[in-house]
């Protein structure tokens, strides 16, 4: 398509990291306000039960189709891709009725005073999922044609519209917290869906007028318009009708068999991966392990402990998956493919492995000494008095390290597996899922809420081992060893160990006397760790900087 896939993926990851920071900061502040003014039970219902319903419907409906269609590489006709992605809408309708029935009739609520608002919330979440998937087609096209800034702008607007709607209602009447949550979900999604279609209506309608030198607009400067339409001569859509399903004479002609097979493979995999991702919430919802108030406390600590994963790792994984699907063919051994692409993709994998592993180790080491500090600043001394929140957050630090490694290795694995390998892996994922549920249930009764995190760590470690085995097998006939990036460097590890010892001594001896001094010591240690990492990885930093500068120069000349 005449675009730089690596730079687009890096740009997408950068914007998504900033967007995640904005989104999580807003959400975190709102949750803190709701806890103090509404109560823990409502937070537990919203953040555990209702958001679990949304996650279940969206993931099972959208993920298989999106992952299959992202790797199309010009192999399929566009109408095959569009027809395929639209199948997620009827599937979401079916799953919505099934899961809403389960959420209302099988999963216990235990709070009759919230019964009406809870039912309204379940149906509202289902409706918002169906509406969101009505724009899955156009969002896929935007991603494949690298409309990175469009996604960033719309996601930012989504955050603000939802926040404004939620706060407007809850400030008016605190007892309507669940109603406010429901209205905000539906209203913000409706706004984003309409915005997607309006943008591409404008883009398609005015593109011919701007493409041939008539770059004049009262709203946008000419240089922005030039960049907007630069390298987009291959844009295949000439009308909004092209974004909708197209029947071409028969069902077999309208859909591609290979694309169907790939989608089915990801669908089988998606069920077990969703259980692995949200397993602790399913256990909380199905069994009386914790009350809604306890679930809310666990969710607050869980969200705090997962900030690094959501801010950094998830955007990197999404962009890396898109990059690897475009660079590596699923159906050919690496030595039979374009070696320039394979070399670049292996280099990128190695560098990303090193970066995320380093971040994970920093979080692990500093998290053990600063979990109590962070929780004290957020919830006060009473919040950490029992010691459980501190244990939960420290356990999360280990989970973050494993999450970092698992995310990128599994990302490459899923992006390059053949359909047959994906089908085989589905059986392994079933074993992982069953083991995870059993471990979660058992360890929670033995160790309390910490058992959720420990069982998750065990499963992530097993998945890492499988991904490492796959990548080593795939690269054994080549000279590339991308997993060497998991070794982060001798000087970095030594500096990190020394910093961890200093910070732990500071927590034991200085924290209770002066929390500000304790934080200052941690910041100085962190600076030393980052300098040692930069010293050992100067070549990577220089390459990244040069690539970024070349990209900016190219944009300036365009």
Coordinates of C-alpha atoms in Angstrom, one line a residue:
X1 CA 0.0 0.0 0.0
X2 CA 3.0 2.3 -0.3
X3 CA 3.3 3.0 3.5
X4 CA 5.9 2.4 6.1
X5 CA 4.4 -0.4 8.2
X6 CA 7.0 -0.2 11.0
X7 CA 6.7 3.5 11.5
X8 CA 2.9 3.3 11.3
X9 CA 3.0 0.6 14.0
X10 CA 5.3 2.6 16.2
X11 CA 3.2 5.7 15.8
X12 CA 0.1 3.7 16.6
X13 CA 1.7 2.3 19.7
X14 CA 2.9 5.7 20.8
X15 CA -0.5 7.4 20.4
X16 CA -2.2 4.4 22.1
X17 CA 0.1 4.6 25.1
X18 CA -0.7 8.3 25.6
X19 CA -4.4 7.5 25.1
X20 CA -4.4 4.7 27.6
X21 CA -2.7 7.0 30.1
X22 CA -5.4 9.6 29.6
X23 CA -8.2 7.1 29.8
X24 CA -6.9 5.3 32.9
X25 CA -6.2 8.6 34.7
X26 CA -9.8 9.8 34.1
X27 CA -11.3 6.4 35.0
X28 CA -9.1 6.1 38.1
X29 CA -10.2 9.6 39.4
X30 CA -13.8 8.8 38.7
X31 CA -13.6 5.5 40.5
X32 CA -11.9 7.2 43.5
X33 CA -14.7 9.7 43.6
X34 CA -17.4 7.1 43.3
X35 CA -15.9 5.0 46.1
X36 CA -16.0 7.9 48.5
X37 CA -19.5 9.2 47.5
X38 CA -21.5 6.2 46.3
X39 CA -20.0 3.0 47.8
X40 CA -17.8 0.0 47.1
X41 CA -20.8 -2.2 46.1
X42 CA -21.6 0.0 43.0
X43 CA -18.0 -0.1 41.9
X44 CA -18.0 -3.8 42.2
X45 CA -21.1 -4.2 40.1
X46 CA -19.9 -1.7 37.4
X47 CA -16.2 -2.6 37.1
X48 CA -16.5 -6.4 37.7
X49 CA -20.0 -7.6 36.6
X50 CA -21.1 -5.1 33.9
X51 CA -17.7 -4.5 32.3
X52 CA -17.1 -8.3 32.3
X53 CA -20.3 -8.6 30.3
X54 CA -19.1 -6.0 27.8
X55 CA -15.6 -7.6 27.6
X56 CA -17.2 -11.1 27.0
X57 CA -19.5 -10.0 24.2
X58 CA -17.0 -7.7 22.4
X59 CA -14.1 -10.1 22.6
X60 CA -15.9 -13.2 21.4
X61 CA -17.8 -11.3 18.7
X62 CA -15.0 -9.1 17.3
X63 CA -11.6 -10.6 18.1
X64 CA -11.7 -13.6 15.7
X65 CA -12.9 -11.6 12.7
X66 CA -10.5 -8.7 13.3
X67 CA -7.4 -10.9 13.8
X68 CA -8.2 -12.9 10.7
X69 CA -8.9 -9.8 8.5
X70 CA -5.9 -7.8 9.7
X71 CA -3.5 -10.3 8.1
X72 CA -5.1 -10.0 4.6
X73 CA -2.0 -8.5 2.9
X74 CA -3.9 -8.1 -0.4
X75 CA -4.5 -11.8 -0.5
X76 CA -8.3 -11.5 -0.4
X77 CA -10.8 -9.2 -2.3
X78 CA -11.9 -6.3 -0.2
X79 CA -15.6 -7.4 -0.3
X80 CA -14.5 -10.7 1.2
X81 CA -12.9 -8.8 4.1
X82 CA -15.9 -6.5 4.6
X83 CA -18.4 -9.3 4.4
X84 CA -16.3 -11.3 6.9
X85 CA -16.0 -8.5 9.5
X86 CA -19.8 -7.7 9.3
X87 CA -20.5 -11.2 10.5
X88 CA -19.5 -10.0 14.0
X89 CA -22.7 -8.0 14.2
X90 CA -25.3 -10.8 14.1
X91 CA -23.0 -12.9 16.2
X92 CA -22.9 -10.1 18.9
X93 CA -26.8 -10.0 18.8
X94 CA -26.9 -13.7 19.5
X95 CA -24.3 -13.6 22.2
X96 CA -25.9 -10.6 23.8
X97 CA -29.2 -12.4 24.4
X98 CA -27.3 -15.5 25.7
X99 CA -25.0 -13.7 28.1
X100 CA -27.6 -11.1 29.3
X101 CA -29.9 -14.1 30.2
X102 CA -27.0 -15.6 32.2
X103 CA -26.1 -12.3 33.9
X104 CA -29.7 -11.7 35.0
X105 CA -30.9 -15.2 35.9
X106 CA -27.9 -17.3 36.8
X107 CA -25.2 -15.0 38.3
X108 CA -26.2 -13.9 41.8
X109 CA -26.6 -10.2 42.5
X110 CA -27.3 -10.2 46.3
X111 CA -28.5 -6.5 46.3
X112 CA -32.3 -6.2 45.6
X113 CA -32.0 -2.4 45.9
X114 CA -29.9 -2.4 42.7
X115 CA -32.0 -5.0 40.8
X116 CA -33.7 -2.6 38.3
X117 CA -30.6 -0.6 37.6
X118 CA -28.6 -3.8 37.2
X119 CA -31.0 -5.2 34.6
X120 CA -31.1 -1.8 32.8
X121 CA -27.3 -1.9 32.8
X122 CA -27.0 -5.4 31.4
X123 CA -29.3 -4.6 28.4
X124 CA -27.5 -1.2 27.9
X125 CA -24.1 -2.9 27.8
X126 CA -25.3 -5.4 25.3
X127 CA -26.8 -2.6 23.1
X128 CA -23.5 -0.6 23.3
X129 CA -21.6 -3.7 22.1
X130 CA -23.8 -4.2 19.1
X131 CA -23.6 -0.5 18.2
X132 CA -19.8 -0.6 18.5
X133 CA -19.5 -3.6 16.2
X134 CA -21.5 -1.8 13.5
X135 CA -18.3 0.3 13.1
X136 CA -15.9 -2.6 13.2
X137 CA -15.8 -2.6 9.4
X138 CA -14.8 1.0 9.1
X139 CA -12.4 0.8 12.0
X140 CA -10.7 -2.1 10.3
X141 CA -10.3 -0.2 7.1
X142 CA -8.9 2.8 9.1
X143 CA -6.3 0.6 10.7
X144 CA -5.3 -1.2 7.5
X145 CA -4.8 2.2 5.7
X146 CA -3.0 3.6 8.7
X147 CA -5.4 6.3 9.8
X148 CA -3.6 6.4 13.2
X149 CA -4.6 9.9 14.3
X150 CA -8.2 9.3 13.4
X151 CA -8.4 6.5 15.9
X152 CA -6.6 8.5 18.6
X153 CA -9.0 11.5 18.1
X154 CA -12.1 9.4 18.2
X155 CA -11.0 7.3 21.2
X156 CA -10.2 10.5 23.1
X157 CA -13.6 11.9 22.3
X158 CA -15.1 8.6 23.4
X159 CA -13.5 9.0 26.8
X160 CA -14.7 12.6 27.3
X161 CA -18.3 12.0 26.0
X162 CA -18.6 9.0 28.4
X163 CA -17.1 10.9 31.3
X164 CA -19.4 14.0 30.8
X165 CA -22.5 11.8 30.5
X166 CA -21.6 9.7 33.5
X167 CA -20.7 12.7 35.8
X168 CA -23.7 14.8 34.7
X169 CA -26.2 12.1 35.9
X170 CA -24.4 10.9 39.0
X171 CA -23.8 14.5 40.3
X172 CA -27.6 15.1 39.8
X173 CA -28.5 12.0 41.7
X174 CA -25.9 9.7 43.4
X175 CA -28.4 6.9 43.6
X176 CA -28.5 6.6 39.8
X177 CA -24.9 5.5 39.5
X178 CA -25.7 2.3 37.5
X179 CA -28.1 4.2 35.3
X180 CA -25.4 6.8 34.7
X181 CA -22.9 4.1 33.7
X182 CA -25.4 2.6 31.3
X183 CA -26.4 5.8 29.6
X184 CA -22.8 6.9 29.3
X185 CA -21.9 3.5 27.6
X186 CA -24.6 3.7 25.0
X187 CA -24.3 7.5 24.3
X188 CA -20.6 7.6 23.9
X189 CA -20.5 4.5 21.6
X190 CA -23.3 6.0 19.4
X191 CA -21.3 9.2 19.1
X192 CA -18.2 7.3 18.0
X193 CA -20.0 5.1 15.4
X194 CA -21.5 8.2 13.8
X195 CA -18.2 10.0 13.8
X196 CA -16.5 7.1 12.0
X197 CA -19.0 7.1 9.2
X198 CA -19.2 10.9 8.9
X199 CA -15.4 11.1 8.6
X200 CA -15.2 8.6 5.7
X201 CA -18.2 10.2 4.0
X202 CA -16.3 13.4 4.0
X203 CA -13.0 11.8 3.0
X204 CA -14.5 9.9 0.1
X205 CA -16.6 12.9 -1.1
X206 CA -13.8 15.5 -1.1
X207 CA -10.8 13.3 -1.8
X208 CA -11.0 13.8 -5.7
X209 CA -11.2 17.6 -5.2
X210 CA -8.1 17.7 -3.1
X211 CA -6.0 14.9 -4.7
X212 CA -5.1 16.9 -7.9
X213 CA -3.8 20.1 -6.5
X214 CA -7.0 21.7 -5.5
X215 CA -5.9 21.7 -1.8
X216 CA -8.1 24.5 -0.4
X217 CA -10.1 24.3 2.7
X218 CA -11.4 26.8 5.3
X219 CA -11.1 24.1 8.0
X220 CA -7.8 22.4 7.4
X221 CA -4.4 23.9 6.2
X222 CA -3.1 22.7 2.9
X223 CA -0.1 20.9 4.4
X224 CA -2.4 18.8 6.6
X225 CA -4.6 17.9 3.7
X226 CA -1.5 16.9 1.7
X227 CA -0.4 14.6 4.5
X228 CA -3.9 13.2 4.8
X229 CA -4.1 12.1 1.2
X230 CA -0.4 11.3 0.7
X231 CA 0.2 7.7 -0.4
X232 CA -3.5 7.0 -0.4
X233 CA -4.0 6.6 -4.1
X234 CA -4.7 2.9 -3.5
X235 CA -7.7 3.6 -1.3
X236 CA -10.3 1.3 -2.8
X237 CA -13.5 2.7 -1.3
X238 CA -15.5 5.2 -3.5
X239 CA -18.7 5.2 -1.5
X240 CA -20.0 4.4 2.0
X241 CA -21.8 1.5 0.3
X242 CA -18.4 -0.2 -0.1
X243 CA -18.2 -0.5 3.7
X244 CA -21.3 -2.6 3.8
X245 CA -21.8 -6.3 2.9
X246 CA -21.9 -7.1 -0.8
X247 CA -23.6 -10.2 -2.3
X248 CA -21.8 -11.3 -5.5
X249 CA -24.0 -14.1 -6.8
X250 CA -23.6 -16.8 -4.2
X251 CA -22.6 -17.4 -0.6
X252 CA -19.4 -19.2 -1.7
X253 CA -18.4 -16.2 -3.9
X254 CA -19.3 -13.7 -1.3
X255 CA -17.0 -15.2 1.4
X256 CA -13.5 -16.6 1.2
X257 CA -13.0 -20.1 2.5
X258 CA -9.5 -19.5 3.7
X259 CA -10.6 -16.4 5.6
X260 CA -13.5 -18.4 7.1
X261 CA -11.1 -21.1 8.3
X262 CA -8.7 -18.6 9.8
X263 CA -11.6 -16.8 11.6
X264 CA -12.9 -20.1 13.0
X265 CA -9.4 -20.9 14.3
X266 CA -9.2 -17.5 16.1
X267 CA -12.8 -18.0 17.4
X268 CA -11.9 -21.3 19.1
X269 CA -8.8 -19.7 20.5
X270 CA -10.7 -16.6 21.6
X271 CA -13.0 -18.5 24.0
X272 CA -10.1 -19.9 26.0
X273 CA -8.1 -16.7 25.8
X274 CA -11.0 -14.7 27.2
X275 CA -11.2 -17.1 30.1
X276 CA -7.5 -16.7 30.7
X277 CA -7.7 -12.9 30.5
X278 CA -10.8 -12.4 32.7
X279 CA -10.7 -15.7 34.6
X280 CA -10.6 -14.1 38.1
X281 CA -13.7 -12.0 37.3
X282 CA -15.6 -15.1 36.1
X283 CA -14.6 -16.9 39.3
X284 CA -15.8 -13.9 41.4
X285 CA -19.1 -13.7 39.6
X286 CA -19.9 -17.4 39.6
X287 CA -18.8 -18.3 43.1
X288 CA -19.3 -16.6 46.4
X289 CA -15.6 -16.1 46.9
X290 CA -15.8 -12.4 47.6
X291 CA -18.6 -9.8 48.2
X292 CA -19.1 -6.9 45.8
X293 CA -17.3 -4.6 48.3
X294 CA -14.3 -7.0 48.4
X295 CA -14.5 -7.3 44.6
X296 CA -14.4 -3.5 44.3
X297 CA -11.3 -3.4 46.6
X298 CA -9.6 -6.1 44.5
X299 CA -10.5 -4.3 41.3
X300 CA -9.1 -1.0 42.5
X301 CA -5.8 -2.7 43.4
X302 CA -5.9 -4.8 40.3
X303 CA -6.3 -1.7 38.1
X304 CA -3.5 0.1 39.9
X305 CA -1.2 -2.9 39.5
X306 CA -2.1 -3.2 35.8
X307 CA -1.3 0.4 34.9
X308 CA 2.0 -0.5 33.2
X309 CA 0.3 -3.3 31.3
X310 CA -2.5 -1.2 30.0
X311 CA -0.5 2.0 29.4
X312 CA 2.5 0.3 27.7
X313 CA 2.2 -3.4 26.9
X314 CA -1.2 -3.6 25.4
X315 CA -0.6 -0.8 22.8
X316 CA 2.7 -2.3 21.9
X317 CA 1.2 -5.8 21.5
X318 CA -1.7 -4.5 19.2
X319 CA 0.7 -2.6 17.0
X320 CA 3.3 -5.4 16.9
X321 CA 0.6 -7.9 16.0
X322 CA -0.5 -5.7 13.1
X323 CA 3.2 -5.2 12.0
X324 CA 4.0 -9.0 12.1
X325 CA 0.9 -10.0 10.2
X326 CA 2.0 -7.6 7.4
X327 CA 5.6 -8.7 7.3
X328 CA 5.5 -12.5 7.9
X329 CA 3.5 -14.9 5.8
X330 CA 1.7 -17.6 7.8
X331 CA 1.9 -20.3 5.2
X332 CA 5.7 -20.3 4.3
X333 CA 8.8 -21.2 6.2
X334 CA 10.9 -18.2 7.1
X335 CA 13.8 -19.2 4.8
X336 CA 11.4 -19.1 1.8
X337 CA 10.2 -15.6 2.4
X338 CA 11.6 -12.2 1.6
X339 CA 14.7 -12.1 3.8
X340 CA 14.7 -8.4 4.1
X341 CA 11.3 -8.5 5.7
X342 CA 12.2 -11.5 7.9
X343 CA 15.4 -9.8 9.1
X344 CA 13.6 -6.6 10.0
X345 CA 10.7 -8.4 11.7
X346 CA 13.2 -10.6 13.8
X347 CA 15.1 -7.5 14.7
X348 CA 12.0 -5.7 15.8
X349 CA 10.9 -8.8 17.8
X350 CA 14.3 -8.9 19.6
X351 CA 14.2 -5.2 20.4
X352 CA 10.7 -5.2 21.6
X353 CA 11.4 -8.2 23.8
X354 CA 14.3 -6.4 25.4
X355 CA 12.2 -3.2 26.0
X356 CA 9.2 -4.9 27.5
X357 CA 11.4 -7.2 29.6
X358 CA 13.3 -4.3 31.0
X359 CA 10.1 -2.4 31.8
X360 CA 8.8 -5.5 33.6
X361 CA 11.9 -6.0 35.7
X362 CA 11.9 -2.3 36.7
X363 CA 8.2 -2.6 37.8
X364 CA 9.0 -5.8 39.7
X365 CA 12.0 -4.5 41.6
X366 CA 10.6 -1.0 42.5
X367 CA 7.1 -2.4 43.0
X368 CA 8.2 -4.5 46.0
X369 CA 9.5 -1.4 47.8
X370 CA 6.9 1.2 46.7
X371 CA 3.6 -0.7 46.7
X372 CA 2.8 0.5 50.2
X373 CA 3.8 4.0 49.3
X374 CA 1.5 4.1 46.3
X375 CA -1.5 2.6 48.1
X376 CA -1.0 4.9 51.1
X377 CA -1.0 8.0 48.9
X378 CA -4.1 6.8 47.1
X379 CA -6.3 5.3 49.9
X380 CA -4.7 6.4 53.1
X381 CA -3.2 4.5 56.0
X382 CA -6.5 2.7 56.8
X383 CA -6.7 1.3 53.3
X384 CA -3.3 -0.5 53.7
X385 CA -3.6 -1.3 57.4
X386 CA -4.7 -4.9 56.8
X387 CA -1.7 -5.5 54.6
X388 CA -3.8 -7.3 51.9
X389 CA -3.8 -4.4 49.4
X390 CA 0.0 -4.3 49.6
X391 CA 0.3 -8.0 49.1
X392 CA -2.0 -7.8 46.1
X393 CA 0.0 -5.0 44.5
X394 CA 3.3 -6.7 45.1
X395 CA 2.0 -9.9 43.5
X396 CA 0.9 -7.8 40.5
X397 CA 4.5 -6.7 40.0
X398 CA 5.5 -10.3 39.3
X399 CA 2.5 -10.7 37.1
X400 CA 3.4 -7.6 35.1
X401 CA 6.9 -9.0 34.3
X402 CA 5.4 -12.2 33.0
X403 CA 2.6 -10.3 31.2
X404 CA 5.3 -8.2 29.4
X405 CA 7.1 -11.3 28.1
X406 CA 4.0 -13.3 27.4
X407 CA 2.4 -10.5 25.5
X408 CA 5.0 -9.9 22.9
X409 CA 6.0 -13.6 22.4
X410 CA 2.4 -14.7 22.1
X411 CA 1.7 -11.8 19.8
X412 CA 4.4 -12.9 17.3
X413 CA 3.2 -16.6 17.7
X414 CA -0.4 -15.8 16.9
X415 CA 0.6 -13.5 14.0
X416 CA 2.7 -16.2 12.2
X417 CA 1.0 -19.5 13.0
X418 CA -0.7 -21.3 10.2
X419 CA -4.4 -22.2 10.5
X420 CA -3.4 -25.8 11.3
X421 CA -1.1 -24.7 14.1
X422 CA -3.7 -22.3 15.5
X423 CA -6.2 -25.2 15.6
X424 CA -3.6 -27.4 17.5
X425 CA -2.9 -24.6 19.9
X426 CA -6.6 -24.3 20.7
X427 CA -6.4 -27.6 22.5
X428 CA -3.4 -26.4 24.5
X429 CA -5.3 -23.2 25.4
X430 CA -8.3 -25.3 26.6
X431 CA -5.9 -27.0 29.0
X432 CA -4.5 -23.7 30.1
X433 CA -8.0 -22.4 30.7
X434 CA -9.2 -25.3 32.7
X435 CA -6.0 -25.3 34.8
X436 CA -6.4 -21.5 35.4
X437 CA -10.0 -21.8 36.6
X438 CA -9.1 -24.7 38.9
X439 CA -6.0 -23.0 40.3
X440 CA -8.0 -19.7 40.8
X441 CA -10.7 -21.4 42.7
X442 CA -8.4 -23.5 44.9
X443 CA -5.7 -20.9 45.5
X444 CA -8.3 -18.2 46.3
X445 CA -9.8 -20.4 49.1
X446 CA -6.3 -21.2 50.4
X447 CA -4.5 -17.8 50.0
X448 CA -7.4 -15.4 49.5
X449 CA -7.5 -12.8 46.7
X450 CA -3.7 -13.2 46.2
X451 CA -4.5 -16.7 44.8
X452 CA -6.1 -15.1 41.7
X453 CA -2.8 -13.4 40.8
X454 CA -0.6 -16.4 41.6
X455 CA -2.7 -18.7 39.4
X456 CA -2.5 -16.1 36.6
X457 CA 1.3 -16.0 36.9
X458 CA 1.5 -19.8 36.7
X459 CA -0.6 -19.8 33.5
X460 CA 1.3 -17.0 31.9
X461 CA 4.6 -18.7 32.6
X462 CA 3.3 -21.9 30.8
X463 CA 2.1 -19.8 27.8
X464 CA 5.5 -18.1 27.6
X465 CA 7.2 -21.5 27.5
X466 CA 5.0 -22.6 24.6
X467 CA 5.6 -19.4 22.6
X468 CA 9.4 -19.6 23.1
X469 CA 9.3 -23.2 21.9
X470 CA 7.3 -22.1 18.8
X471 CA 9.6 -19.2 17.9
X472 CA 12.7 -21.3 18.4
X473 CA 11.3 -24.0 16.1
X474 CA 10.4 -21.4 13.5
X475 CA 13.8 -19.8 13.4
X476 CA 15.9 -22.9 13.8
X477 CA 16.6 -23.1 10.0
X478 CA 17.7 -19.4 9.9
X479 CA 20.5 -17.3 11.4
X480 CA 18.0 -15.2 13.3
X481 CA 17.7 -15.5 17.1
X482 CA 15.1 -12.9 18.1
X483 CA 14.6 -14.3 21.6
X484 CA 18.1 -13.2 22.6
X485 CA 16.4 -9.9 23.2
X486 CA 15.0 -11.4 26.5
X487 CA 18.5 -11.0 27.9
X488 CA 18.4 -7.4 29.1
X489 CA 22.1 -6.9 29.8
X490 CA 24.6 -7.4 32.6
X491 CA 25.1 -3.9 33.8
X492 CA 21.4 -3.2 33.8
X493 CA 20.7 -6.2 36.0
X494 CA 23.5 -5.4 38.4
X495 CA 22.3 -1.8 38.7
X496 CA 18.7 -2.9 39.2
X497 CA 19.7 -5.3 42.0
X498 CA 21.6 -2.6 43.8
X499 CA 18.7 -0.2 43.4
X500 CA 16.3 -2.8 44.7
X501 CA 18.3 -3.3 47.9
X502 CA 18.6 0.4 48.5
X503 CA 14.9 1.0 48.0
X504 CA 13.9 -1.9 50.3
X505 CA 16.3 -0.6 53.1
X506 CA 14.7 2.8 52.5
X507 CA 11.2 1.4 53.0
X508 CA 12.1 -0.4 56.2
X509 CA 14.0 2.5 57.8
X510 CA 12.8 5.8 56.2
X511 CA 9.3 5.3 54.9
X512 CA 7.6 5.8 58.3
X513 CA 9.7 8.8 59.1
X514 CA 9.5 10.7 55.8
X515 CA 7.6 9.4 52.8
X516 CA 8.9 12.2 50.6
X517 CA 12.5 11.2 51.3
X518 CA 11.6 7.6 50.5
X519 CA 10.2 8.6 47.2
X520 CA 13.2 10.8 46.4
X521 CA 15.6 7.9 47.0
X522 CA 13.5 5.7 44.6
X523 CA 13.6 8.4 41.9
X524 CA 17.4 8.7 42.1
X525 CA 17.7 4.9 42.0
X526 CA 15.4 4.8 39.0
X527 CA 17.5 7.4 37.2
X528 CA 20.6 5.3 37.8
X529 CA 18.8 2.2 36.4
X530 CA 17.6 4.0 33.3
X531 CA 21.1 5.4 32.6
X532 CA 22.6 1.9 32.9
X533 CA 20.0 0.6 30.5
X534 CA 20.7 3.4 28.0
X535 CA 24.5 2.8 28.2
X536 CA 24.0 -0.8 27.4
X537 CA 21.5 -0.2 24.6
X538 CA 22.9 3.0 23.0
X539 CA 22.8 1.4 19.6
X540 CA 19.1 0.7 19.9
X541 CA 18.4 4.2 21.1
X542 CA 20.4 5.8 18.2
X543 CA 18.6 3.6 15.6
X544 CA 15.2 4.5 16.9
X545 CA 16.1 8.2 17.0
X546 CA 17.4 8.2 13.5
X547 CA 14.4 6.3 12.2
X548 CA 12.1 8.8 13.9
X549 CA 14.0 11.8 12.5
X550 CA 13.9 10.3 8.9
X551 CA 10.2 9.9 9.3
X552 CA 9.7 13.5 10.4
X553 CA 11.9 14.7 7.5
X554 CA 9.9 12.7 5.0
X555 CA 6.6 14.2 6.4
X556 CA 8.1 17.7 6.1
X557 CA 9.1 17.2 2.5
X558 CA 5.7 15.6 1.7

